[in-house]
Amino acid sequence: MKLIYELAEYERAPDECHITPEQLHLALFGPDPALFAHVAELDGEVVGCALWFRNFSTWDGVHGIYLEDLYVRPAARGTGLGKALLAALAEECVRNGYTRLQWWVLNWNKPAIDFYESIGATPMDEWTVYRVSGPALTQLAGTTPAND
């Protein structure tokens, strides 16, 4: 939990992070896990995490991994833990026949972008991310034919 909230602070959005320990526990360990995690330890302390879930490529016809959050505490950066977390996810992809490991990065996060490009990741510049949430999500949900 602490790492998630630290990441929200780093990404300049601490007021947008509302997850509770109960929600995280259910997502990871409930009867139908929706989230998976790898953690990185340094001297017995958890200092990093990769939180991910499976997605699906209709073009490839197989699953992939969507990395929701990758975070390594600042004091542990440069130790190879971030790369090790990504390598573990790449291994997960290869072992399961998944064809993609993908994620988003904030445009201003130059250190992360430089790191990702150093391991061979390429930006998907031709795509724009869209999101519907909050009141717009509720309004859209109310426009289904069953409700007309």
mmCIF file of N, CA and C in Angstrom:
data_model
loop_
_atom_site.group_PDB
_atom_site.id
_atom_site.type_symbol
_atom_site.label_atom_id
_atom_site.label_comp_id
_atom_site.label_asym_id
_atom_site.label_seq_id
_atom_site.Cartn_x
_atom_site.Cartn_y
_atom_site.Cartn_z
ATOM 1 N N MET A 1 0.825 -1.191 0.000
ATOM 2 C CA MET A 1 0.000 0.000 0.000
ATOM 3 C C MET A 1 0.869 1.255 0.000
ATOM 4 N N LYS A 2 1.908 1.220 0.827
ATOM 5 C CA LYS A 2 2.769 2.403 0.908
ATOM 6 C C LYS A 2 3.388 2.727 -0.448
ATOM 7 N N LEU A 3 3.805 1.702 -1.177
ATOM 8 C CA LEU A 3 4.424 1.945 -2.479
ATOM 9 C C LEU A 3 3.425 2.552 -3.459
ATOM 10 N N ILE A 4 2.180 2.113 -3.419
ATOM 11 C CA ILE A 4 1.157 2.668 -4.304
ATOM 12 C C ILE A 4 0.954 4.147 -4.006
ATOM 13 N N TYR A 5 0.875 4.481 -2.731
ATOM 14 C CA TYR A 5 0.676 5.888 -2.364
ATOM 15 C C TYR A 5 1.922 6.727 -2.648
ATOM 16 N N GLU A 6 3.092 6.132 -2.509
ATOM 17 C CA GLU A 6 4.318 6.852 -2.877
ATOM 18 C C GLU A 6 4.352 7.127 -4.378
ATOM 19 N N LEU A 7 3.907 6.160 -5.170
ATOM 20 C CA LEU A 7 3.855 6.356 -6.619
ATOM 21 C C LEU A 7 2.869 7.477 -6.969
ATOM 22 N N ALA A 8 1.730 7.486 -6.330
ATOM 23 C CA ALA A 8 0.751 8.555 -6.585
ATOM 24 C C ALA A 8 1.348 9.926 -6.266
ATOM 25 N N GLU A 9 2.097 9.997 -5.203
ATOM 26 C CA GLU A 9 2.771 11.255 -4.839
ATOM 27 C C GLU A 9 3.800 11.620 -5.908
ATOM 28 N N TYR A 10 4.599 10.654 -6.332
ATOM 29 C CA TYR A 10 5.617 10.894 -7.352
ATOM 30 C C TYR A 10 4.977 11.366 -8.660
ATOM 31 N N GLU A 11 3.815 10.795 -9.000
ATOM 32 C CA GLU A 11 3.140 11.150 -10.237
ATOM 33 C C GLU A 11 2.276 12.402 -10.100
ATOM 34 N N ARG A 12 2.447 13.105 -8.987
ATOM 35 C CA ARG A 12 1.780 14.397 -8.753
ATOM 36 C C ARG A 12 0.262 14.272 -8.688
ATOM 37 N N ALA A 13 -0.214 13.158 -8.162
ATOM 38 C CA ALA A 13 -1.658 12.931 -8.085
ATOM 39 C C ALA A 13 -2.066 12.233 -6.794
ATOM 40 N N PRO A 14 -1.546 12.668 -5.642
ATOM 41 C CA PRO A 14 -1.878 11.938 -4.415
ATOM 42 C C PRO A 14 -3.361 11.978 -4.060
ATOM 43 N N ASP A 15 -4.069 13.021 -4.466
ATOM 44 C CA ASP A 15 -5.496 13.118 -4.143
ATOM 45 C C ASP A 15 -6.355 12.187 -4.986
ATOM 46 N N GLU A 16 -5.770 11.588 -6.019
ATOM 47 C CA GLU A 16 -6.524 10.692 -6.885
ATOM 48 C C GLU A 16 -6.398 9.222 -6.463
ATOM 49 N N CYS A 17 -5.552 8.935 -5.500
ATOM 50 C CA CYS A 17 -5.318 7.563 -5.054
ATOM 51 C C CYS A 17 -6.209 7.262 -3.854
ATOM 52 N N HIS A 18 -7.155 6.345 -4.039
ATOM 53 C CA HIS A 18 -8.144 6.059 -2.989
ATOM 54 C C HIS A 18 -8.198 4.591 -2.591
ATOM 55 N N ILE A 19 -7.301 3.771 -3.103
ATOM 56 C CA ILE A 19 -7.360 2.336 -2.826
ATOM 57 C C ILE A 19 -7.206 2.068 -1.332
ATOM 58 N N THR A 20 -7.927 1.059 -0.871
ATOM 59 C CA THR A 20 -7.838 0.653 0.534
ATOM 60 C C THR A 20 -7.088 -0.676 0.616
ATOM 61 N N PRO A 21 -6.571 -1.006 1.790
ATOM 62 C CA PRO A 21 -5.924 -2.316 1.950
ATOM 63 C C PRO A 21 -6.877 -3.467 1.605
ATOM 64 N N GLU A 22 -8.151 -3.321 1.954
ATOM 65 C CA GLU A 22 -9.122 -4.366 1.670
ATOM 66 C C GLU A 22 -9.306 -4.549 0.152
ATOM 67 N N GLN A 23 -9.361 -3.454 -0.574
ATOM 68 C CA GLN A 23 -9.513 -3.542 -2.030
ATOM 69 C C GLN A 23 -8.296 -4.215 -2.666
ATOM 70 N N LEU A 24 -7.125 -3.832 -2.218
ATOM 71 C CA LEU A 24 -5.903 -4.412 -2.772
ATOM 72 C C LEU A 24 -5.844 -5.908 -2.464
ATOM 73 N N HIS A 25 -6.166 -6.267 -1.233
ATOM 74 C CA HIS A 25 -6.138 -7.678 -0.838
ATOM 75 C C HIS A 25 -7.114 -8.494 -1.676
ATOM 76 N N LEU A 26 -8.319 -7.993 -1.877
ATOM 77 C CA LEU A 26 -9.316 -8.707 -2.668
ATOM 78 C C LEU A 26 -8.866 -8.840 -4.125
ATOM 79 N N ALA A 27 -8.292 -7.774 -4.690
ATOM 80 C CA ALA A 27 -7.839 -7.811 -6.084
ATOM 81 C C ALA A 27 -6.716 -8.832 -6.273
ATOM 82 N N LEU A 28 -5.831 -8.944 -5.290
ATOM 83 C CA LEU A 28 -4.695 -9.861 -5.387
ATOM 84 C C LEU A 28 -5.020 -11.287 -4.955
ATOM 85 N N PHE A 29 -5.819 -11.430 -3.902
ATOM 86 C CA PHE A 29 -5.985 -12.739 -3.272
ATOM 87 C C PHE A 29 -7.424 -13.227 -3.174
ATOM 88 N N GLY A 30 -8.366 -12.483 -3.765
ATOM 89 C CA GLY A 30 -9.771 -12.870 -3.702
ATOM 90 C C GLY A 30 -10.048 -14.103 -4.552
ATOM 91 N N PRO A 31 -11.297 -14.524 -4.612
ATOM 92 C CA PRO A 31 -11.652 -15.733 -5.362
ATOM 93 C C PRO A 31 -11.420 -15.607 -6.873
ATOM 94 N N ASP A 32 -11.406 -14.393 -7.389
ATOM 95 C CA ASP A 32 -11.185 -14.161 -8.820
ATOM 96 C C ASP A 32 -10.146 -13.039 -8.961
ATOM 97 N N PRO A 33 -8.863 -13.335 -8.732
ATOM 98 C CA PRO A 33 -7.848 -12.277 -8.739
ATOM 99 C C PRO A 33 -7.851 -11.492 -10.058
ATOM 100 N N ALA A 34 -7.856 -10.176 -9.929
ATOM 101 C CA ALA A 34 -7.845 -9.294 -11.093
ATOM 102 C C ALA A 34 -6.490 -8.617 -11.255
ATOM 103 N N LEU A 35 -5.632 -8.792 -10.274
ATOM 104 C CA LEU A 35 -4.352 -8.101 -10.236
ATOM 105 C C LEU A 35 -3.284 -9.077 -9.758
ATOM 106 N N PHE A 36 -2.091 -8.907 -10.318
ATOM 107 C CA PHE A 36 -0.958 -9.726 -9.918
ATOM 108 C C PHE A 36 0.176 -8.786 -9.541
ATOM 109 N N ALA A 37 1.119 -9.286 -8.759
ATOM 110 C CA ALA A 37 2.188 -8.405 -8.289
ATOM 111 C C ALA A 37 3.505 -9.151 -8.172
ATOM 112 N N HIS A 38 4.545 -8.436 -8.466
ATOM 113 C CA HIS A 38 5.908 -8.855 -8.163
ATOM 114 C C HIS A 38 6.471 -7.758 -7.268
ATOM 115 N N VAL A 39 7.262 -8.148 -6.299
ATOM 116 C CA VAL A 39 7.898 -7.152 -5.440
ATOM 117 C C VAL A 39 9.407 -7.317 -5.496
ATOM 118 N N ALA A 40 10.079 -6.220 -5.210
ATOM 119 C CA ALA A 40 11.545 -6.226 -5.164
ATOM 120 C C ALA A 40 11.971 -5.889 -3.745
ATOM 121 N N GLU A 41 12.921 -6.661 -3.246
ATOM 122 C CA GLU A 41 13.440 -6.443 -1.896
ATOM 123 C C GLU A 41 14.905 -6.056 -1.950
ATOM 124 N N LEU A 42 15.273 -5.227 -1.010
ATOM 125 C CA LEU A 42 16.665 -4.844 -0.824
ATOM 126 C C LEU A 42 16.945 -4.905 0.670
ATOM 127 N N ASP A 43 17.884 -5.716 1.058
ATOM 128 C CA ASP A 43 18.217 -5.903 2.476
ATOM 129 C C ASP A 43 16.987 -6.268 3.302
ATOM 130 N N GLY A 44 16.129 -7.135 2.739
ATOM 131 C CA GLY A 44 14.962 -7.618 3.471
ATOM 132 C C GLY A 44 13.783 -6.674 3.498
ATOM 133 N N GLU A 45 13.870 -5.532 2.842
ATOM 134 C CA GLU A 45 12.779 -4.558 2.824
ATOM 135 C C GLU A 45 12.204 -4.476 1.416
ATOM 136 N N VAL A 46 10.878 -4.471 1.307
ATOM 137 C CA VAL A 46 10.229 -4.304 0.008
ATOM 138 C C VAL A 46 10.398 -2.842 -0.413
ATOM 139 N N VAL A 47 11.065 -2.653 -1.546
ATOM 140 C CA VAL A 47 11.362 -1.286 -2.013
ATOM 141 C C VAL A 47 10.822 -1.021 -3.415
ATOM 142 N N GLY A 48 10.179 -2.023 -4.005
ATOM 143 C CA GLY A 48 9.641 -1.832 -5.340
ATOM 144 C C GLY A 48 8.563 -2.838 -5.646
ATOM 145 N N CYS A 49 7.753 -2.493 -6.656
ATOM 146 C CA CYS A 49 6.690 -3.409 -7.049
ATOM 147 C C CYS A 49 6.321 -3.199 -8.511
ATOM 148 N N ALA A 50 5.800 -4.256 -9.095
ATOM 149 C CA ALA A 50 5.195 -4.226 -10.417
ATOM 150 C C ALA A 50 3.803 -4.824 -10.253
ATOM 151 N N LEU A 51 2.781 -4.029 -10.499
ATOM 152 C CA LEU A 51 1.399 -4.476 -10.394
ATOM 153 C C LEU A 51 0.843 -4.588 -11.811
ATOM 154 N N TRP A 52 0.278 -5.742 -12.144
ATOM 155 C CA TRP A 52 -0.103 -5.987 -13.525
ATOM 156 C C TRP A 52 -1.334 -6.864 -13.628
ATOM 157 N N PHE A 53 -1.898 -6.880 -14.824
ATOM 158 C CA PHE A 53 -3.003 -7.780 -15.119
ATOM 159 C C PHE A 53 -2.895 -8.220 -16.569
ATOM 160 N N ARG A 54 -3.605 -9.294 -16.892
ATOM 161 C CA ARG A 54 -3.590 -9.794 -18.264
ATOM 162 C C ARG A 54 -4.515 -8.951 -19.128
ATOM 163 N N ASN A 55 -4.070 -8.695 -20.351
ATOM 164 C CA ASN A 55 -4.937 -8.116 -21.367
ATOM 165 C C ASN A 55 -5.019 -9.118 -22.511
ATOM 166 N N PHE A 56 -5.620 -8.737 -23.608
ATOM 167 C CA PHE A 56 -5.761 -9.666 -24.727
ATOM 168 C C PHE A 56 -5.608 -8.917 -26.033
ATOM 169 N N SER A 57 -4.837 -9.472 -26.938
ATOM 170 C CA SER A 57 -4.667 -8.899 -28.273
ATOM 171 C C SER A 57 -5.557 -9.649 -29.245
ATOM 172 N N THR A 58 -6.563 -8.971 -29.764
ATOM 173 C CA THR A 58 -7.419 -9.611 -30.758
ATOM 174 C C THR A 58 -6.652 -9.844 -32.057
ATOM 175 N N TRP A 59 -5.613 -9.090 -32.315
ATOM 176 C CA TRP A 59 -4.839 -9.275 -33.542
ATOM 177 C C TRP A 59 -3.899 -10.472 -33.414
ATOM 178 N N ASP A 60 -3.279 -10.636 -32.240
ATOM 179 C CA ASP A 60 -2.389 -11.780 -32.044
ATOM 180 C C ASP A 60 -3.146 -13.026 -31.595
ATOM 181 N N GLY A 61 -4.323 -12.828 -31.005
ATOM 182 C CA GLY A 61 -5.129 -13.951 -30.541
ATOM 183 C C GLY A 61 -4.660 -14.552 -29.231
ATOM 184 N N VAL A 62 -3.826 -13.827 -28.489
ATOM 185 C CA VAL A 62 -3.327 -14.326 -27.201
ATOM 186 C C VAL A 62 -3.289 -13.189 -26.184
ATOM 187 N N HIS A 63 -3.100 -13.595 -24.940
ATOM 188 C CA HIS A 63 -2.983 -12.623 -23.865
ATOM 189 C C HIS A 63 -1.658 -11.883 -23.920
ATOM 190 N N GLY A 64 -1.595 -10.829 -23.146
ATOM 191 C CA GLY A 64 -0.372 -10.097 -22.877
ATOM 192 C C GLY A 64 -0.451 -9.613 -21.452
ATOM 193 N N ILE A 65 0.535 -8.842 -21.063
ATOM 194 C CA ILE A 65 0.542 -8.253 -19.722
ATOM 195 C C ILE A 65 0.465 -6.749 -19.859
ATOM 196 N N TYR A 66 -0.445 -6.157 -19.099
ATOM 197 C CA TYR A 66 -0.504 -4.710 -18.969
ATOM 198 C C TYR A 66 0.059 -4.362 -17.593
ATOM 199 N N LEU A 67 1.131 -3.622 -17.599
ATOM 200 C CA LEU A 67 1.768 -3.182 -16.359
ATOM 201 C C LEU A 67 1.069 -1.926 -15.876
ATOM 202 N N GLU A 68 0.311 -2.049 -14.817
ATOM 203 C CA GLU A 68 -0.427 -0.913 -14.268
ATOM 204 C C GLU A 68 0.505 0.033 -13.522
ATOM 205 N N ASP A 69 1.346 -0.513 -12.679
ATOM 206 C CA ASP A 69 2.260 0.319 -11.890
ATOM 207 C C ASP A 69 3.613 -0.367 -11.763
ATOM 208 N N LEU A 70 4.661 0.413 -11.987
ATOM 209 C CA LEU A 70 6.034 -0.005 -11.699
ATOM 210 C C LEU A 70 6.613 1.092 -10.831
ATOM 211 N N TYR A 71 7.079 0.716 -9.663
ATOM 212 C CA TYR A 71 7.626 1.725 -8.764
ATOM 213 C C TYR A 71 8.775 1.134 -7.958
ATOM 214 N N VAL A 72 9.860 1.869 -7.917
ATOM 215 C CA VAL A 72 10.996 1.544 -7.061
ATOM 216 C C VAL A 72 11.304 2.800 -6.266
ATOM 217 N N ARG A 73 11.416 2.646 -4.976
ATOM 218 C CA ARG A 73 11.710 3.813 -4.132
ATOM 219 C C ARG A 73 12.987 4.507 -4.603
ATOM 220 N N PRO A 74 13.011 5.836 -4.516
ATOM 221 C CA PRO A 74 14.159 6.592 -5.020
ATOM 222 C C PRO A 74 15.512 6.106 -4.501
ATOM 223 N N ALA A 75 15.596 5.745 -3.239
ATOM 224 C CA ALA A 75 16.875 5.311 -2.662
ATOM 225 C C ALA A 75 17.363 3.993 -3.270
ATOM 226 N N ALA A 76 16.439 3.224 -3.869
ATOM 227 C CA ALA A 76 16.811 1.927 -4.437
ATOM 228 C C ALA A 76 16.945 1.968 -5.961
ATOM 229 N N ARG A 77 16.725 3.121 -6.546
ATOM 230 C CA ARG A 77 16.854 3.229 -8.006
ATOM 231 C C ARG A 77 18.317 3.135 -8.394
ATOM 232 N N GLY A 78 18.555 2.602 -9.568
ATOM 233 C CA GLY A 78 19.926 2.434 -10.037
ATOM 234 C C GLY A 78 20.565 1.138 -9.579
ATOM 235 N N THR A 79 19.809 0.318 -8.854
ATOM 236 C CA THR A 79 20.340 -0.952 -8.349
ATOM 237 C C THR A 79 19.988 -2.125 -9.262
ATOM 238 N N GLY A 80 19.202 -1.865 -10.292
ATOM 239 C CA GLY A 80 18.787 -2.927 -11.197
ATOM 240 C C GLY A 80 17.456 -3.552 -10.844
ATOM 241 N N LEU A 81 16.814 -3.078 -9.780
ATOM 242 C CA LEU A 81 15.554 -3.692 -9.361
ATOM 243 C C LEU A 81 14.416 -3.422 -10.341
ATOM 244 N N GLY A 82 14.355 -2.221 -10.909
ATOM 245 C CA GLY A 82 13.319 -1.921 -11.895
ATOM 246 C C GLY A 82 13.449 -2.819 -13.110
ATOM 247 N N LYS A 83 14.667 -2.983 -13.583
ATOM 248 C CA LYS A 83 14.907 -3.862 -14.726
ATOM 249 C C LYS A 83 14.576 -5.306 -14.366
ATOM 250 N N ALA A 84 14.900 -5.711 -13.154
ATOM 251 C CA ALA A 84 14.598 -7.082 -12.711
ATOM 252 C C ALA A 84 13.088 -7.316 -12.669
ATOM 253 N N LEU A 85 12.331 -6.326 -12.231
ATOM 254 C CA LEU A 85 10.877 -6.465 -12.208
ATOM 255 C C LEU A 85 10.328 -6.599 -13.632
ATOM 256 N N LEU A 86 10.809 -5.770 -14.541
ATOM 257 C CA LEU A 86 10.367 -5.866 -15.929
ATOM 258 C C LEU A 86 10.806 -7.187 -16.565
ATOM 259 N N ALA A 87 12.001 -7.634 -16.240
ATOM 260 C CA ALA A 87 12.480 -8.920 -16.761
ATOM 261 C C ALA A 87 11.596 -10.063 -16.267
ATOM 262 N N ALA A 88 11.143 -9.993 -15.025
ATOM 263 C CA ALA A 88 10.254 -11.028 -14.488
ATOM 264 C C ALA A 88 8.931 -11.050 -15.252
ATOM 265 N N LEU A 89 8.433 -9.872 -15.611
ATOM 266 C CA LEU A 89 7.198 -9.822 -16.385
ATOM 267 C C LEU A 89 7.418 -10.332 -17.808
ATOM 268 N N ALA A 90 8.574 -10.002 -18.385
ATOM 269 C CA ALA A 90 8.909 -10.524 -19.717
ATOM 270 C C ALA A 90 8.992 -12.050 -19.672
ATOM 271 N N GLU A 91 9.584 -12.596 -18.619
ATOM 272 C CA GLU A 91 9.653 -14.054 -18.452
ATOM 273 C C GLU A 91 8.259 -14.650 -18.358
ATOM 274 N N GLU A 92 7.371 -13.966 -17.625
ATOM 275 C CA GLU A 92 5.980 -14.409 -17.506
ATOM 276 C C GLU A 92 5.330 -14.462 -18.889
ATOM 277 N N CYS A 93 5.575 -13.446 -19.695
ATOM 278 C CA CYS A 93 5.037 -13.419 -21.059
ATOM 279 C C CYS A 93 5.566 -14.586 -21.883
ATOM 280 N N VAL A 94 6.863 -14.773 -21.901
ATOM 281 C CA VAL A 94 7.478 -15.825 -22.712
ATOM 282 C C VAL A 94 7.005 -17.200 -22.250
ATOM 283 N N ARG A 95 6.982 -17.423 -20.945
ATOM 284 C CA ARG A 95 6.574 -18.720 -20.389
ATOM 285 C C ARG A 95 5.134 -19.071 -20.772
ATOM 286 N N ASN A 96 4.265 -18.049 -20.852
ATOM 287 C CA ASN A 96 2.850 -18.293 -21.124
ATOM 288 C C ASN A 96 2.450 -18.063 -22.581
ATOM 289 N N GLY A 97 3.410 -17.742 -23.436
ATOM 290 C CA GLY A 97 3.102 -17.521 -24.842
ATOM 291 C C GLY A 97 2.423 -16.188 -25.113
ATOM 292 N N TYR A 98 2.539 -15.249 -24.183
ATOM 293 C CA TYR A 98 1.982 -13.911 -24.375
ATOM 294 C C TYR A 98 2.891 -13.141 -25.335
ATOM 295 N N THR A 99 2.311 -12.268 -26.136
ATOM 296 C CA THR A 99 3.090 -11.564 -27.152
ATOM 297 C C THR A 99 3.412 -10.120 -26.803
ATOM 298 N N ARG A 100 2.859 -9.614 -25.709
ATOM 299 C CA ARG A 100 3.059 -8.192 -25.394
ATOM 300 C C ARG A 100 3.218 -7.942 -23.900
ATOM 301 N N LEU A 101 4.093 -7.005 -23.612
ATOM 302 C CA LEU A 101 4.203 -6.403 -22.284
ATOM 303 C C LEU A 101 4.118 -4.910 -22.550
ATOM 304 N N GLN A 102 3.077 -4.276 -22.037
ATOM 305 C CA GLN A 102 2.930 -2.849 -22.313
ATOM 306 C C GLN A 102 2.470 -2.078 -21.093
ATOM 307 N N TRP A 103 2.656 -0.752 -21.175
ATOM 308 C CA TRP A 103 2.312 0.140 -20.077
ATOM 309 C C TRP A 103 2.242 1.553 -20.607
ATOM 310 N N TRP A 104 1.803 2.463 -19.756
ATOM 311 C CA TRP A 104 1.781 3.889 -20.056
ATOM 312 C C TRP A 104 2.844 4.556 -19.204
ATOM 313 N N VAL A 105 3.316 5.685 -19.671
ATOM 314 C CA VAL A 105 4.227 6.511 -18.882
ATOM 315 C C VAL A 105 3.825 7.964 -19.090
ATOM 316 N N LEU A 106 3.887 8.738 -18.035
ATOM 317 C CA LEU A 106 3.571 10.165 -18.134
ATOM 318 C C LEU A 106 4.606 10.861 -19.012
ATOM 319 N N ASN A 107 4.159 11.741 -19.886
ATOM 320 C CA ASN A 107 5.054 12.416 -20.825
ATOM 321 C C ASN A 107 6.171 13.199 -20.146
ATOM 322 N N TRP A 108 5.940 13.685 -18.945
ATOM 323 C CA TRP A 108 6.957 14.492 -18.259
ATOM 324 C C TRP A 108 7.987 13.640 -17.518
ATOM 325 N N ASN A 109 7.756 12.332 -17.427
ATOM 326 C CA ASN A 109 8.615 11.473 -16.611
ATOM 327 C C ASN A 109 9.836 11.012 -17.420
ATOM 328 N N LYS A 110 10.729 11.951 -17.690
ATOM 329 C CA LYS A 110 11.912 11.696 -18.521
ATOM 330 C C LYS A 110 12.800 10.583 -17.954
ATOM 331 N N PRO A 111 13.049 10.526 -16.647
ATOM 332 C CA PRO A 111 13.873 9.419 -16.139
ATOM 333 C C PRO A 111 13.281 8.047 -16.464
ATOM 334 N N ALA A 112 11.963 7.907 -16.329
ATOM 335 C CA ALA A 112 11.323 6.628 -16.647
ATOM 336 C C ALA A 112 11.397 6.351 -18.148
ATOM 337 N N ILE A 113 11.138 7.360 -18.970
ATOM 338 C CA ILE A 113 11.186 7.186 -20.417
ATOM 339 C C ILE A 113 12.587 6.755 -20.850
ATOM 340 N N ASP A 114 13.598 7.416 -20.320
ATOM 341 C CA ASP A 114 14.979 7.048 -20.652
ATOM 342 C C ASP A 114 15.270 5.605 -20.243
ATOM 343 N N PHE A 115 14.811 5.218 -19.063
ATOM 344 C CA PHE A 115 15.009 3.856 -18.581
ATOM 345 C C PHE A 115 14.318 2.856 -19.506
ATOM 346 N N TYR A 116 13.055 3.117 -19.833
ATOM 347 C CA TYR A 116 12.312 2.191 -20.682
ATOM 348 C C TYR A 116 12.966 2.044 -22.046
ATOM 349 N N GLU A 117 13.402 3.142 -22.618
ATOM 350 C CA GLU A 117 14.039 3.073 -23.931
ATOM 351 C C GLU A 117 15.380 2.346 -23.852
ATOM 352 N N SER A 118 16.049 2.425 -22.700
ATOM 353 C CA SER A 118 17.337 1.739 -22.553
ATOM 354 C C SER A 118 17.193 0.216 -22.565
ATOM 355 N N ILE A 119 15.992 -0.284 -22.260
ATOM 356 C CA ILE A 119 15.779 -1.738 -22.270
ATOM 357 C C ILE A 119 15.081 -2.201 -23.549
ATOM 358 N N GLY A 120 14.915 -1.289 -24.504
ATOM 359 C CA GLY A 120 14.345 -1.668 -25.783
ATOM 360 C C GLY A 120 12.864 -1.397 -25.953
ATOM 361 N N ALA A 121 12.233 -0.736 -24.991
ATOM 362 C CA ALA A 121 10.815 -0.391 -25.128
ATOM 363 C C ALA A 121 10.671 0.742 -26.141
ATOM 364 N N THR A 122 9.580 0.724 -26.879
ATOM 365 C CA THR A 122 9.338 1.776 -27.859
ATOM 366 C C THR A 122 8.003 2.450 -27.570
ATOM 367 N N PRO A 123 7.947 3.767 -27.725
ATOM 368 C CA PRO A 123 6.681 4.470 -27.474
ATOM 369 C C PRO A 123 5.674 4.186 -28.585
ATOM 370 N N MET A 124 4.431 4.159 -28.220
ATOM 371 C CA MET A 124 3.342 3.974 -29.177
ATOM 372 C C MET A 124 2.742 5.352 -29.461
ATOM 373 N N ASP A 125 3.508 6.212 -30.110
ATOM 374 C CA ASP A 125 3.147 7.616 -30.287
ATOM 375 C C ASP A 125 1.880 7.840 -31.104
ATOM 376 N N GLU A 126 1.504 6.879 -31.907
ATOM 377 C CA GLU A 126 0.358 7.084 -32.778
ATOM 378 C C GLU A 126 -0.982 6.843 -32.072
ATOM 379 N N TRP A 127 -0.945 6.478 -30.799
ATOM 380 C CA TRP A 127 -2.161 6.208 -30.042
ATOM 381 C C TRP A 127 -2.401 7.310 -29.017
ATOM 382 N N THR A 128 -3.649 7.627 -28.762
ATOM 383 C CA THR A 128 -4.039 8.555 -27.715
ATOM 384 C C THR A 128 -4.897 7.794 -26.724
ATOM 385 N N VAL A 129 -4.595 7.917 -25.457
ATOM 386 C CA VAL A 129 -5.343 7.232 -24.412
ATOM 387 C C VAL A 129 -6.627 8.008 -24.123
ATOM 388 N N TYR A 130 -7.734 7.299 -24.053
ATOM 389 C CA TYR A 130 -9.009 7.897 -23.671
ATOM 390 C C TYR A 130 -9.515 7.214 -22.413
ATOM 391 N N ARG A 131 -10.291 7.963 -21.633
ATOM 392 C CA ARG A 131 -10.859 7.419 -20.400
ATOM 393 C C ARG A 131 -12.227 8.031 -20.174
ATOM 394 N N VAL A 132 -13.159 7.233 -19.708
ATOM 395 C CA VAL A 132 -14.453 7.712 -19.233
ATOM 396 C C VAL A 132 -14.523 7.335 -17.767
ATOM 397 N N SER A 133 -14.772 8.309 -16.902
ATOM 398 C CA SER A 133 -14.859 8.041 -15.465
ATOM 399 C C SER A 133 -15.797 9.053 -14.814
ATOM 400 N N GLY A 134 -16.044 8.843 -13.526
ATOM 401 C CA GLY A 134 -16.866 9.777 -12.756
ATOM 402 C C GLY A 134 -18.253 9.957 -13.347
ATOM 403 N N PRO A 135 -18.769 11.187 -13.327
ATOM 404 C CA PRO A 135 -20.120 11.454 -13.835
ATOM 405 C C PRO A 135 -20.310 11.050 -15.301
ATOM 406 N N ALA A 136 -19.278 11.211 -16.120
ATOM 407 C CA ALA A 136 -19.407 10.821 -17.533
ATOM 408 C C ALA A 136 -19.615 9.314 -17.660
ATOM 409 N N LEU A 137 -18.965 8.533 -16.812
ATOM 410 C CA LEU A 137 -19.140 7.080 -16.828
ATOM 411 C C LEU A 137 -20.570 6.717 -16.430
ATOM 412 N N THR A 138 -21.065 7.351 -15.380
ATOM 413 C CA THR A 138 -22.431 7.098 -14.925
ATOM 414 C C THR A 138 -23.429 7.487 -15.994
ATOM 415 N N GLN A 139 -23.202 8.629 -16.628
ATOM 416 C CA GLN A 139 -24.104 9.077 -17.685
ATOM 417 C C GLN A 139 -24.079 8.111 -18.868
ATOM 418 N N LEU A 140 -22.911 7.682 -19.268
ATOM 419 C CA LEU A 140 -22.798 6.747 -20.381
ATOM 420 C C LEU A 140 -23.493 5.426 -20.053
ATOM 421 N N ALA A 141 -23.317 4.938 -18.830
ATOM 422 C CA ALA A 141 -23.951 3.684 -18.420
ATOM 423 C C ALA A 141 -25.475 3.781 -18.493
ATOM 424 N N GLY A 142 -26.007 4.968 -18.287
ATOM 425 C CA GLY A 142 -27.444 5.163 -18.325
ATOM 426 C C GLY A 142 -28.015 5.263 -19.725
ATOM 427 N N THR A 143 -27.161 5.195 -20.746
ATOM 428 C CA THR A 143 -27.652 5.336 -22.119
ATOM 429 C C THR A 143 -27.773 4.018 -22.840
ATOM 430 N N THR A 144 -27.702 2.905 -22.128
ATOM 431 C CA THR A 144 -27.820 1.602 -22.786
ATOM 432 C C THR A 144 -29.246 1.422 -23.293
ATOM 433 N N PRO A 145 -29.429 0.674 -24.376
ATOM 434 C CA PRO A 145 -30.779 0.474 -24.924
ATOM 435 C C PRO A 145 -31.794 -0.060 -23.897
ATOM 436 N N ALA A 146 -31.308 -0.868 -22.950
ATOM 437 C CA ALA A 146 -32.214 -1.409 -21.933
ATOM 438 C C ALA A 146 -32.812 -0.307 -21.060
ATOM 439 N N ASN A 147 -32.118 0.842 -20.969
ATOM 440 C CA ASN A 147 -32.586 1.932 -20.124
ATOM 441 C C ASN A 147 -33.358 2.992 -20.912
ATOM 442 N N ASP A 148 -33.440 2.842 -22.226
ATOM 443 C CA ASP A 148 -34.149 3.845 -23.049
ATOM 444 C C ASP A 148 -35.639 3.564 -23.084
#
